[in-house]
Short mmCIF file of C-alpha atoms in Angstrom, two decimals:
data_model
loop_
_atom_site.label_atom_id
_atom_site.label_comp_id
_atom_site.label_asym_id
_atom_site.label_seq_id
_atom_site.Cartn_x
_atom_site.Cartn_y
_atom_site.Cartn_z
CA UNK A 1 14.16 -4.26 -8.66
CA UNK A 2 12.81 -0.87 -7.64
CA UNK A 3 14.72 0.19 -4.52
CA UNK A 4 13.07 1.62 -1.44
CA UNK A 5 14.63 5.04 -2.17
CA UNK A 6 13.32 5.00 -5.73
CA UNK A 7 9.94 3.85 -4.48
CA UNK A 8 9.84 6.85 -2.17
CA UNK A 9 10.58 9.07 -5.16
CA UNK A 10 7.77 7.46 -7.15
CA UNK A 11 5.35 8.15 -4.30
CA UNK A 12 6.57 11.74 -4.11
CA UNK A 13 6.32 12.30 -7.86
CA UNK A 14 2.80 10.89 -8.01
CA UNK A 15 1.79 13.09 -5.09
CA UNK A 16 3.13 16.15 -6.88
CA UNK A 17 1.18 15.28 -10.03
CA UNK A 18 -2.05 15.18 -8.06
CA UNK A 19 -1.16 18.36 -6.19
CA UNK A 20 -0.77 20.29 -9.45
CA UNK A 21 -4.51 19.94 -10.01
CA UNK A 22 -5.83 20.65 -6.52
CA UNK A 23 -6.51 23.56 -4.20
CA UNK A 24 -3.80 25.16 -2.04
CA UNK A 25 -5.43 23.82 1.14
CA UNK A 26 -5.43 20.28 -0.24
CA UNK A 27 -1.83 20.62 -1.39
CA UNK A 28 -0.81 21.69 2.11
CA UNK A 29 -2.57 18.68 3.62
CA UNK A 30 -0.91 16.24 1.22
CA UNK A 31 2.50 17.84 1.73
CA UNK A 32 2.17 17.62 5.50
CA UNK A 33 1.22 13.96 5.31
CA UNK A 34 4.11 13.16 2.99
CA UNK A 35 6.63 14.96 5.20
CA UNK A 36 5.52 12.78 8.11
CA UNK A 37 6.30 9.66 6.05
CA UNK A 38 9.90 9.47 7.25
CA UNK A 39 9.43 11.19 10.61
CA UNK A 40 7.03 8.63 12.06
CA UNK A 41 8.45 5.51 10.45
CA UNK A 42 11.00 4.80 13.21
CA UNK A 43 8.27 5.14 15.85
CA UNK A 44 6.05 2.85 13.83
CA UNK A 45 8.60 0.06 13.77
CA UNK A 46 8.57 -0.15 17.56
CA UNK A 47 4.85 -0.80 17.90
CA UNK A 48 3.80 -4.35 18.71
CA UNK A 49 1.39 -6.23 16.49
CA UNK A 50 2.23 -8.60 13.64
CA UNK A 51 4.69 -11.42 14.26
CA UNK A 52 7.60 -10.28 12.10
CA UNK A 53 9.46 -13.59 12.35
CA UNK A 54 6.41 -15.42 11.08
CA UNK A 55 5.92 -12.87 8.30
CA UNK A 56 9.57 -13.29 7.27
CA UNK A 57 9.11 -17.05 7.13
CA UNK A 58 5.93 -16.72 5.08
CA UNK A 59 7.62 -14.38 2.59
CA UNK A 60 10.41 -16.91 2.12
CA UNK A 61 7.79 -19.48 1.21
CA UNK A 62 5.88 -17.06 -0.97
CA UNK A 63 8.98 -16.16 -3.00
CA UNK A 64 9.48 -19.74 -4.18
CA UNK A 65 8.74 -20.02 -7.90
CA UNK A 66 7.03 -23.37 -7.44
CA UNK A 67 4.54 -22.65 -4.69
CA UNK A 68 1.08 -24.20 -5.21
CA UNK A 69 -0.08 -22.95 -1.83
CA UNK A 70 0.60 -19.28 -2.51
CA UNK A 71 -2.98 -18.17 -1.87
CA UNK A 72 -2.96 -19.70 1.61
CA UNK A 73 0.41 -18.08 2.33
CA UNK A 74 -0.87 -14.71 1.11
CA UNK A 75 -3.91 -15.07 3.39
CA UNK A 76 -1.65 -15.90 6.33
CA UNK A 77 0.45 -12.79 5.72
CA UNK A 78 -2.70 -10.68 5.48
CA UNK A 79 -3.92 -12.09 8.80
CA UNK A 80 -0.62 -11.17 10.44
CA UNK A 81 -0.76 -7.67 8.98
CA UNK A 82 -4.28 -7.25 10.38
CA UNK A 83 -3.04 -7.72 13.97
CA UNK A 84 -2.69 -4.29 15.53
CA UNK A 85 -1.83 -5.52 19.01
CA UNK A 86 -4.95 -3.86 20.42
CA UNK A 87 -8.51 -5.21 20.55
CA UNK A 88 -9.96 -1.71 20.17
CA UNK A 89 -7.78 -0.98 17.15
CA UNK A 90 -8.72 -4.32 15.61
CA UNK A 91 -12.37 -3.32 16.05
CA UNK A 92 -11.80 -0.03 14.24
CA UNK A 93 -10.11 -1.92 11.41
CA UNK A 94 -13.05 -4.29 11.12
CA UNK A 95 -15.61 -1.48 11.22
CA UNK A 96 -13.72 0.33 8.48
CA UNK A 97 -13.56 -2.82 6.37
CA UNK A 98 -17.28 -3.39 6.89
CA UNK A 99 -17.98 0.17 5.70
CA UNK A 100 -15.79 -0.43 2.64
CA UNK A 101 -17.66 -3.61 1.76
CA UNK A 102 -20.96 -1.74 2.12
CA UNK A 103 -19.77 1.03 -0.19
CA UNK A 104 -19.83 3.69 2.54
CA UNK A 105 -16.36 5.02 1.80
CA UNK A 106 -16.71 8.23 3.80
CA UNK A 107 -17.62 6.21 6.91
CA UNK A 108 -14.68 3.91 6.20
CA UNK A 109 -12.37 6.94 6.16
CA UNK A 110 -13.73 7.98 9.56
CA UNK A 111 -13.01 4.58 11.11
CA UNK A 112 -9.58 4.28 9.51
CA UNK A 113 -8.68 7.83 10.53
CA UNK A 114 -9.50 7.02 14.13
CA UNK A 115 -7.33 3.92 13.72
CA UNK A 116 -4.33 5.74 12.25
CA UNK A 117 -4.63 8.53 14.82
CA UNK A 118 -4.35 6.05 17.68
CA UNK A 119 -2.04 3.50 16.03
CA UNK A 120 0.27 5.38 13.63
CA UNK A 121 2.66 2.43 13.50
CA UNK A 122 0.03 0.01 12.18
CA UNK A 123 0.65 -0.36 8.44
CA UNK A 124 -2.70 -1.95 7.67
CA UNK A 125 -4.54 1.09 9.01
CA UNK A 126 -2.81 3.33 6.48
CA UNK A 127 -3.23 0.85 3.67
CA UNK A 128 -6.93 0.44 4.43
CA UNK A 129 -7.54 4.18 4.52
CA UNK A 130 -5.66 4.50 1.22
CA UNK A 131 -8.19 2.08 -0.28
CA UNK A 132 -11.07 4.22 0.99
CA UNK A 133 -9.48 7.39 -0.40
CA UNK A 134 -8.98 5.66 -3.74
CA UNK A 135 -12.65 4.68 -3.88
CA UNK A 136 -13.48 8.34 -3.28
CA UNK A 137 -11.13 9.35 -6.15
CA UNK A 138 -8.87 11.18 -3.70
CA UNK A 139 -5.65 9.97 -5.25
CA UNK A 140 -3.33 12.39 -3.48
CA UNK A 141 -4.50 11.29 -0.05
CA UNK A 142 -4.42 7.64 -1.13
CA UNK A 143 -0.80 7.95 -2.27
CA UNK A 144 0.18 9.64 0.99
CA UNK A 145 -1.36 6.83 3.03
CA UNK A 146 0.30 4.21 0.84
CA UNK A 147 3.59 5.92 1.56
CA UNK A 148 2.94 5.69 5.27
CA UNK A 149 2.09 1.98 5.00
CA UNK A 150 5.25 1.25 3.00
CA UNK A 151 7.42 3.18 5.45
CA UNK A 152 6.32 0.66 8.09
CA UNK A 153 6.16 -2.48 5.92
CA UNK A 154 8.04 -2.09 2.61
CA UNK A 155 6.92 -5.57 1.54
CA UNK A 156 3.23 -4.73 1.72
CA UNK A 157 2.26 -6.05 -1.70
CA UNK A 158 -1.33 -4.83 -1.28
CA UNK A 159 -0.15 -1.25 -0.83
CA UNK A 160 2.29 -1.62 -3.73
CA UNK A 161 -0.45 -2.95 -6.01
CA UNK A 162 -2.62 -0.01 -4.97
CA UNK A 163 0.19 2.41 -5.82
CA UNK A 164 0.67 0.78 -9.22
CA UNK A 165 -3.06 1.08 -9.89
CA UNK A 166 -3.04 4.79 -9.11
CA UNK A 167 0.08 5.35 -11.20
CA UNK A 168 -1.64 3.75 -14.17
CA UNK A 169 -4.67 5.98 -13.58
CA UNK A 170 -2.29 8.96 -13.65
CA UNK A 171 -0.79 7.71 -16.93
CA UNK A 172 2.53 6.92 -15.23
CA UNK A 173 2.91 3.49 -16.76
CA UNK A 174 6.68 3.29 -16.50
CA UNK A 175 6.59 3.87 -12.73
CA UNK A 176 3.65 1.48 -12.40
CA UNK A 177 5.67 -1.22 -14.16
CA UNK A 178 8.61 -0.72 -11.78
CA UNK A 179 6.30 -1.04 -8.77
CA UNK A 180 4.67 -4.18 -10.16
CA UNK A 181 8.09 -5.74 -10.68
CA UNK A 182 8.86 -5.01 -7.04
CA UNK A 183 5.66 -6.86 -6.18
CA UNK A 184 6.66 -9.77 -8.44
CA UNK A 185 9.99 -10.12 -6.62
CA UNK A 186 8.10 -10.47 -3.35
CA UNK A 187 5.10 -12.38 -4.61
CA UNK A 188 5.65 -14.01 -8.03
CA UNK A 189 2.26 -15.69 -8.24
CA UNK A 190 -0.56 -13.14 -8.43
CA UNK A 191 -2.19 -13.34 -11.88
CA UNK A 192 -3.25 -9.68 -11.91
CA UNK A 193 0.32 -8.56 -11.20
CA UNK A 194 1.78 -10.78 -13.91
CA UNK A 195 -0.85 -9.58 -16.38
CA UNK A 196 -0.10 -5.96 -15.51
CA UNK A 197 3.62 -6.50 -16.05
CA UNK A 198 2.99 -8.16 -19.38
CA UNK A 199 0.71 -5.34 -20.50
CA UNK A 200 3.20 -2.61 -19.57
CA UNK A 201 6.54 -4.24 -20.33
CA UNK A 202 6.16 -4.07 -24.11
CA UNK A 203 5.84 -0.28 -23.84
CA UNK A 204 8.47 0.50 -21.25
CA UNK A 205 11.12 -2.22 -21.21
CA UNK A 206 14.56 -0.70 -21.68
CA UNK A 207 13.56 2.70 -20.29
CA UNK A 208 14.89 3.93 -16.93
CA UNK A 209 13.08 5.75 -14.17
#
């Protein structure tokens, strides 16, 4: 399975690919965000919010190969991840999600930026802003925010799936396959993940990162 260290390298490599085709100012912004990935992670772990013991229990259930209730378990994990520990931060998350559903991605970025500014240890804020950046085709910023989310919650299968999607867009299929297999180890039931692995494995099985 793709290790956390290797995952960090995949995020870094993908960021560098995007940076090669962007302005110096943008490259500086992405670099600064990536450098903060490790610096803020220890602070992030200390912030209250999701019930980690409950999440651990749910992941144990989710990992079972015979698990007919996987969708309900996935939803329960998502609900835990959405708990920031602050009513005002929860409101920003909801406003950002509403903007995403309405297709106003720039407004979603504004809400999620306010959220991440005030709650840097809240993984779902970073993951949500990554989604908004992706919808705006700002892959470098999306990858940076995914990195921040994974520094806080390495099991965040939503963020990992987002990273794999971007890697495929960047024609980095081998890395995308490794990320999807990491998702499969955590969550062996999602049809889109299994289909992605099947589509990529015939091309890249036997190759090393």
